[in-house]
Amino acid sequence: MKKYHFLIALLFCSVLLQSQNRYFLNSDTRLYTSTSTAAEFLGYFKYGAEVQLLSESKNGWYKVKADNLSEGFVPEKFVATSLNAKDVKVRDNENPLIEGNDGYYGGNHLFVLVAGLKARAQPDKNSKIREILYTGDPVAINYLPKNQDEWVNISGNFSDEYAKFTLKKFVGKRPDFNTLLKDFDKLDVTNITQRKTAGERLVELAWNSDNATLAPAYQRYYEVVKQLNDPKLLADTELNMAIAKGLAKHKKQEEITAFTKKSEFVIKGLKTKSLFLTLKDLEKTLGKPAKKATVSDECGLYISELFYYYLDLEASVDEKQNKVEVIKVFINGSNKLVFNTGAALDSSLTEKAFIEKYGSYIGASIKNPHSYSIPLEDSQFNIEFKDGKLFTIEIFYYC
């Protein structure tokens, strides 16, 4: 009886240890339906893929679970608890997955093929939408199922907290912009639905490409938008066209640095000096803060982890040194950012006017509409508009 209990305990410890370890594939391989490389296979693994072991090794094979929750078998010789530079990678020439460092992504990946792709938290079309992805976005994939209608994990790991899923048919090799352009031009002008879908793909891919592609993409898309006659979509597209025009003439970094070098906030008549104030001047102008809080500053970005919060601004404050570093300003009739005598961001500035005047200085993304950045030497201004009006300007420091 004692021997029986010992064997049960040994088996339990073995399973427990196995479940606590992480296992990786040190070579390209496939997920097979049985313990033979001649068997049918379910999908492709790329070097570095993580798997979960579902059994002990048997005749040189493990039963495993892939990160999209598919189960099958892989050769034991390719399973390891770690990866290192000495691994002899066996490449599968039929494996569609792209290795990292191709100029788009650092790890194994493919690209989004469709516009406005909803990445789900679970392999279920009714599960929570975790992220909206755009045509040309690279996505991390370590296991790719063979079936076009199967789910693929595009987060690169097993974590329930971060896992993202989509169908295989929506990812593949990076779309070619010129090919999409020609395909759009071949469509029947009266087929508005197809032209809208093709136009959205063009625009999204252009945002993921060289700035020079934005103008021809929006030229086509704008044709469709006018056909749809949707006032909001028309206004948004015209704004994006203005952004594209500015990005096509983007200033060099040294020109932007020279332009922003003497920037100062004016807060209820109080001018900052190189974006700093004294605590005495701040409290004289704004009084005591509505709230004080301590923030975590692992990168050492701010002068202090103590933050003051006002209706007009947020700031890092060193009370002992009588020093205030302005971090975020809420723009109103009393607050503004001044670049120089003829250039300021204040409450009278509309989003359209901002784009027309400063479009060649800014960074912008289709993923963050109405939010813009202007780079500084070690940080950047993050500028946000709400309902067409300037809302906040925040200084974001690089860690």
XYZ file of C-alpha atoms in Angstrom:
399
model
C 0.000 0.000 0.000
C 2.859 2.381 0.878
C 4.482 1.660 -2.486
C 1.196 2.470 -4.232
C 0.930 5.811 -2.391
C 4.557 6.575 -3.230
C 3.937 6.008 -6.957
C 0.817 8.216 -6.889
C 2.785 10.975 -5.110
C 5.658 10.667 -7.581
C 3.270 10.930 -10.526
C 1.528 13.932 -8.964
C 4.856 15.717 -8.377
C 5.916 14.979 -11.958
C 2.682 16.424 -13.382
C 2.878 19.430 -11.044
C 6.492 20.178 -12.026
C 5.613 19.806 -15.694
C 2.699 22.244 -15.361
C 4.931 24.829 -13.661
C 7.648 24.714 -16.334
C 7.438 26.594 -19.595
C 8.267 24.723 -22.788
C 9.424 26.085 -26.131
C 10.133 24.686 -29.556
C 13.771 25.050 -30.573
C 13.013 24.488 -34.245
C 10.293 24.923 -36.847
C 7.910 21.970 -36.715
C 4.236 21.087 -37.155
C 1.354 20.068 -34.943
C 0.549 16.497 -35.974
C -2.659 14.544 -35.428
C -0.672 11.470 -34.316
C 2.879 10.465 -33.391
C 4.335 10.390 -36.908
C 5.693 13.020 -39.298
C 3.802 11.137 -42.025
C 0.509 11.880 -40.270
C -1.870 14.718 -41.106
C -0.913 17.996 -39.471
C -3.036 20.807 -38.044
C -0.679 23.751 -38.363
C 2.803 25.239 -38.332
C 5.040 26.158 -35.390
C 7.883 28.642 -35.747
C 11.115 28.524 -33.736
C 10.479 29.952 -30.266
C 6.806 28.977 -30.047
C 5.603 28.113 -26.569
C 3.579 24.941 -25.985
C 1.910 23.347 -22.993
C 2.690 19.664 -22.406
C -0.360 17.438 -22.045
C 1.486 14.136 -21.560
C 4.774 12.530 -20.667
C 7.119 11.771 -23.562
C 6.104 8.563 -25.345
C 8.171 7.015 -28.135
C 9.877 10.356 -28.790
C 6.665 12.424 -28.931
C 4.770 14.815 -26.661
C 1.094 15.622 -26.771
C 0.888 19.424 -26.570
C -1.463 22.365 -26.655
C -0.708 25.284 -29.014
C -1.412 28.885 -28.041
C -4.687 28.870 -30.021
C -5.763 25.931 -27.802
C -5.409 23.304 -30.564
C -4.045 19.945 -29.380
C -1.768 17.527 -31.195
C 1.695 15.967 -31.183
C 5.251 17.269 -31.698
C 8.627 15.464 -31.725
C 10.256 15.384 -28.300
C 13.618 16.479 -29.748
C 12.207 19.937 -30.535
C 10.850 20.621 -27.028
C 13.052 22.578 -24.610
C 12.737 24.553 -21.384
C 14.810 27.403 -22.826
C 16.177 28.777 -26.087
C 19.770 29.738 -26.810
C 22.054 30.835 -29.624
C 23.437 27.313 -30.062
C 20.074 25.882 -31.139
C 20.286 24.227 -34.543
C 17.131 25.501 -36.221
C 15.501 23.226 -38.760
C 13.519 25.485 -41.075
C 10.276 24.387 -42.686
C 10.219 25.988 -46.146
C 6.445 25.563 -46.346
C 5.879 27.426 -43.077
C 4.106 30.739 -43.944
C 5.178 32.510 -40.735
C 7.753 35.287 -41.138
C 10.803 35.490 -38.885
C 11.494 38.713 -37.010
C 13.717 41.649 -37.877
C 12.275 42.119 -41.355
C 11.942 45.870 -40.791
C 8.382 45.566 -39.494
C 8.505 43.339 -36.413
C 11.091 41.758 -34.120
C 9.556 38.309 -33.663
C 7.599 35.703 -35.613
C 4.669 37.374 -37.325
C 2.249 37.943 -40.177
C 0.226 41.012 -41.183
C -3.408 42.060 -40.960
C -5.100 41.837 -44.366
C -8.431 43.538 -43.662
C -9.648 46.917 -42.412
C -10.769 47.406 -38.813
C -10.011 43.872 -37.631
C -11.466 43.041 -34.196
C -9.002 41.058 -32.086
C -10.933 38.963 -29.553
C -9.995 37.959 -25.999
C -11.012 34.344 -26.695
C -11.289 32.186 -29.850
C -14.969 33.085 -30.060
C -16.618 35.718 -32.262
C -18.817 36.779 -29.328
C -15.949 37.306 -26.871
C -14.653 40.688 -25.735
C -12.951 42.883 -28.338
C -9.441 43.472 -27.043
C -8.091 45.665 -29.846
C -8.944 47.055 -33.271
C -6.194 46.322 -35.789
C -5.542 47.886 -39.182
C -4.482 46.690 -42.613
C -0.722 46.180 -42.629
C -0.335 45.915 -38.839
C 2.217 43.222 -37.942
C 0.894 40.690 -35.405
C 2.887 38.208 -33.320
C 2.149 34.618 -34.349
C 4.076 31.535 -33.250
C 1.548 28.906 -34.318
C -0.486 29.114 -37.519
C -3.330 26.636 -38.131
C -3.692 25.172 -41.603
C -7.449 25.729 -41.780
C -8.421 29.223 -42.969
C -11.431 29.346 -40.640
C -9.557 28.402 -37.473
C -8.569 30.869 -34.792
C -4.987 32.099 -34.409
C -3.453 33.675 -31.318
C -1.894 36.995 -32.370
C -0.483 37.972 -28.972
C 2.514 35.614 -29.101
C 1.810 33.959 -25.722
C -0.632 31.904 -23.640
C -1.536 34.626 -21.129
C -5.304 34.979 -20.666
C -4.713 38.592 -19.688
C -3.093 39.531 -23.013
C -4.214 36.858 -25.493
C -5.759 38.128 -28.736
C -7.422 35.976 -31.372
C -8.581 36.324 -34.948
C -9.297 33.962 -37.832
C -6.425 32.757 -39.967
C -8.023 34.085 -43.164
C -7.540 37.649 -41.928
C -3.709 37.453 -41.641
C -0.962 36.750 -44.166
C 1.891 38.333 -46.090
C 2.004 42.110 -45.994
C -0.338 43.609 -48.621
C 1.325 45.525 -51.444
C 0.141 49.132 -51.620
C 0.461 49.498 -55.398
C -1.477 46.273 -55.950
C -4.315 47.511 -53.725
C -4.269 50.825 -55.600
C -4.655 49.079 -58.959
C -7.377 46.791 -57.597
C -9.330 49.821 -56.388
C -9.049 51.545 -59.756
C -10.500 48.464 -61.481
C -13.700 48.494 -59.412
C -16.990 49.633 -60.897
C -17.633 53.223 -59.787
C -21.232 52.348 -58.923
C -20.208 49.518 -56.575
C -19.932 51.744 -53.518
C -19.738 48.896 -50.970
C -16.709 47.255 -52.591
C -15.034 50.618 -53.185
C -15.542 51.617 -49.545
C -13.992 48.356 -48.294
C -11.065 48.673 -50.729
C -10.628 52.356 -49.851
C -10.490 51.621 -46.117
C -7.793 48.998 -46.686
C -5.818 51.459 -48.827
C -5.962 54.210 -46.213
C -5.026 51.909 -43.330
C -2.117 50.397 -45.238
C -0.932 53.889 -46.178
C -0.788 54.823 -42.486
C 1.403 51.744 -42.006
C 3.648 52.725 -44.928
C 5.605 55.699 -46.179
C 3.883 59.072 -45.712
C 3.986 59.555 -49.483
C 1.316 56.852 -49.886
C -1.270 58.760 -47.831
C -2.189 61.255 -50.573
C -3.041 58.696 -53.322
C -4.872 56.539 -50.754
C -7.058 59.401 -49.554
C -7.615 60.595 -53.109
C -9.378 57.271 -53.845
C -11.146 57.013 -50.516
C -12.446 60.589 -50.735
C -14.224 59.683 -53.994
C -16.195 57.009 -52.129
C -16.891 59.245 -49.128
C -18.457 61.858 -51.396
C -20.662 59.130 -52.887
C -21.802 58.072 -49.411
C -22.696 61.689 -48.552
C -22.140 61.192 -44.804
C -21.351 64.667 -43.312
C -19.321 63.347 -40.345
C -17.337 60.893 -42.467
C -16.747 63.661 -45.001
C -15.449 66.065 -42.323
C -13.206 63.393 -40.751
C -11.775 62.417 -44.141
C -11.048 66.030 -45.096
C -9.252 66.493 -41.770
C -7.188 63.343 -42.390
C -6.357 64.580 -45.876
C -5.011 67.787 -44.347
C -2.909 65.695 -41.915
C -1.595 63.630 -44.832
C -0.613 66.819 -46.658
C 1.390 68.019 -43.650
C 3.086 64.652 -43.088
C 4.188 64.580 -46.735
C 6.138 67.790 -46.054
C 7.363 66.806 -42.609
C 10.135 68.927 -41.119
C 13.509 67.482 -40.176
C 14.096 66.827 -36.485
C 16.601 69.686 -36.174
C 14.023 72.115 -37.605
C 11.383 70.906 -35.150
C 13.838 71.183 -32.242
C 14.729 74.748 -33.216
C 11.019 75.622 -33.448
C 10.140 74.220 -29.990
C 13.344 75.142 -28.163
C 11.938 78.199 -26.369
C 8.446 76.835 -25.688
C 6.707 78.142 -22.583
C 3.325 77.598 -20.986
C 1.299 80.582 -19.871
C -1.063 79.629 -17.044
C -3.402 82.376 -15.844
C -0.775 84.931 -16.818
C 2.091 83.019 -15.156
C 4.903 82.118 -17.570
C 6.990 79.006 -17.145
C 10.744 79.026 -17.646
C 11.767 76.067 -19.804
C 8.463 74.474 -18.725
C 9.311 74.897 -15.013
C 7.892 77.092 -12.227
C 8.649 77.802 -8.603
C 6.242 76.303 -6.087
C 5.787 79.757 -4.579
C 4.614 81.203 -7.915
C 2.359 78.216 -8.611
C 0.534 78.469 -5.281
C 0.309 82.263 -5.568
C -1.429 81.850 -8.943
C -3.515 78.692 -8.466
C -3.623 78.265 -4.682
C -3.458 74.880 -2.996
C -3.941 71.812 -5.255
C -7.256 69.967 -5.336
C -5.283 66.744 -4.821
C -1.773 65.502 -4.094
C -0.599 62.003 -4.995
C 2.583 59.974 -5.234
C 3.265 58.322 -8.603
C 5.677 55.529 -9.465
C 8.622 56.887 -11.470
C 10.845 53.874 -12.176
C 12.616 55.642 -15.052
C 13.416 58.761 -13.033
C 11.641 61.009 -15.504
C 10.291 63.655 -13.150
C 11.874 65.954 -10.576
C 9.724 64.272 -7.926
C 7.212 61.446 -7.511
C 4.903 63.909 -5.751
C 2.230 65.244 -8.113
C -0.087 68.235 -7.668
C -3.451 68.178 -9.458
C -5.325 71.358 -10.356
C -8.215 72.083 -12.709
C -5.687 73.889 -14.915
C -2.691 71.552 -14.769
C -0.883 68.525 -13.388
C 2.694 68.903 -12.196
C 5.591 67.120 -10.538
C 6.578 69.059 -7.419
C 9.755 69.081 -5.334
C 8.574 70.891 -2.221
C 12.015 71.073 -0.622
C 13.607 72.607 -3.722
C 10.635 74.934 -4.378
C 10.486 73.574 -7.922
C 7.577 72.607 -10.199
C 7.748 70.687 -13.465
C 4.632 71.178 -15.580
C 3.436 67.836 -16.996
C -0.061 68.487 -18.335
C -2.031 71.666 -19.024
C -5.763 71.931 -19.665
C -6.291 74.567 -22.318
C -8.826 77.324 -21.700
C -9.049 81.086 -22.111
C -6.312 81.579 -19.512
C -3.880 78.797 -20.497
C -1.788 78.303 -23.626
C 1.505 77.019 -25.010
C 3.714 79.592 -26.728
C 6.371 78.466 -29.212
C 7.463 81.965 -30.217
C 6.004 85.411 -30.863
C 3.908 84.308 -33.832
C 3.097 80.755 -32.844
C 0.931 79.658 -29.918
C -1.565 76.934 -29.073
C -4.544 78.466 -27.257
C -8.289 77.959 -26.808
C -9.112 79.840 -30.024
C -7.222 77.316 -32.166
C -9.445 74.794 -33.949
C -8.181 71.349 -34.865
C -8.407 72.167 -38.568
C -6.408 75.394 -38.134
C -3.822 73.535 -36.039
C -3.316 70.948 -38.796
C -3.064 73.607 -41.506
C -0.496 75.663 -39.562
C 1.567 72.982 -37.790
C 0.933 69.861 -39.889
C 4.562 69.587 -41.014
C 5.771 69.484 -37.389
C 3.452 66.859 -35.950
C 3.229 63.113 -35.580
C -0.192 61.528 -36.056
C -1.794 58.084 -36.237
C -5.088 56.730 -37.501
C -5.256 54.699 -34.278
C -5.405 57.840 -32.112
C -7.641 60.313 -33.916
C -7.551 63.932 -32.707
C -4.294 63.294 -30.821
C -0.972 64.603 -32.099
C 2.636 64.820 -30.996
C 5.467 67.276 -31.521
C 8.903 65.821 -30.667
C 11.304 67.575 -28.309
C 14.892 66.565 -27.496
C 14.115 64.004 -24.759
C 10.328 64.068 -24.784
C 7.348 65.193 -26.818
C 4.259 67.356 -26.576
C 1.105 65.217 -26.733
C -1.706 67.442 -27.982
C -5.351 66.406 -27.709
C -8.431 67.960 -29.290
C -12.041 67.414 -28.229
C -14.968 68.341 -30.455
C -12.608 70.273 -32.703
C -11.170 72.382 -29.870
C -7.795 72.182 -28.129
C -8.254 70.267 -24.870
C -4.916 69.315 -23.290
C -1.171 69.514 -23.890
C 0.945 66.966 -22.037
C 4.704 66.490 -21.913
C 5.562 62.823 -22.399
C 9.123 61.833 -21.446
C 10.933 58.886 -23.024
C 12.003 56.277 -20.482
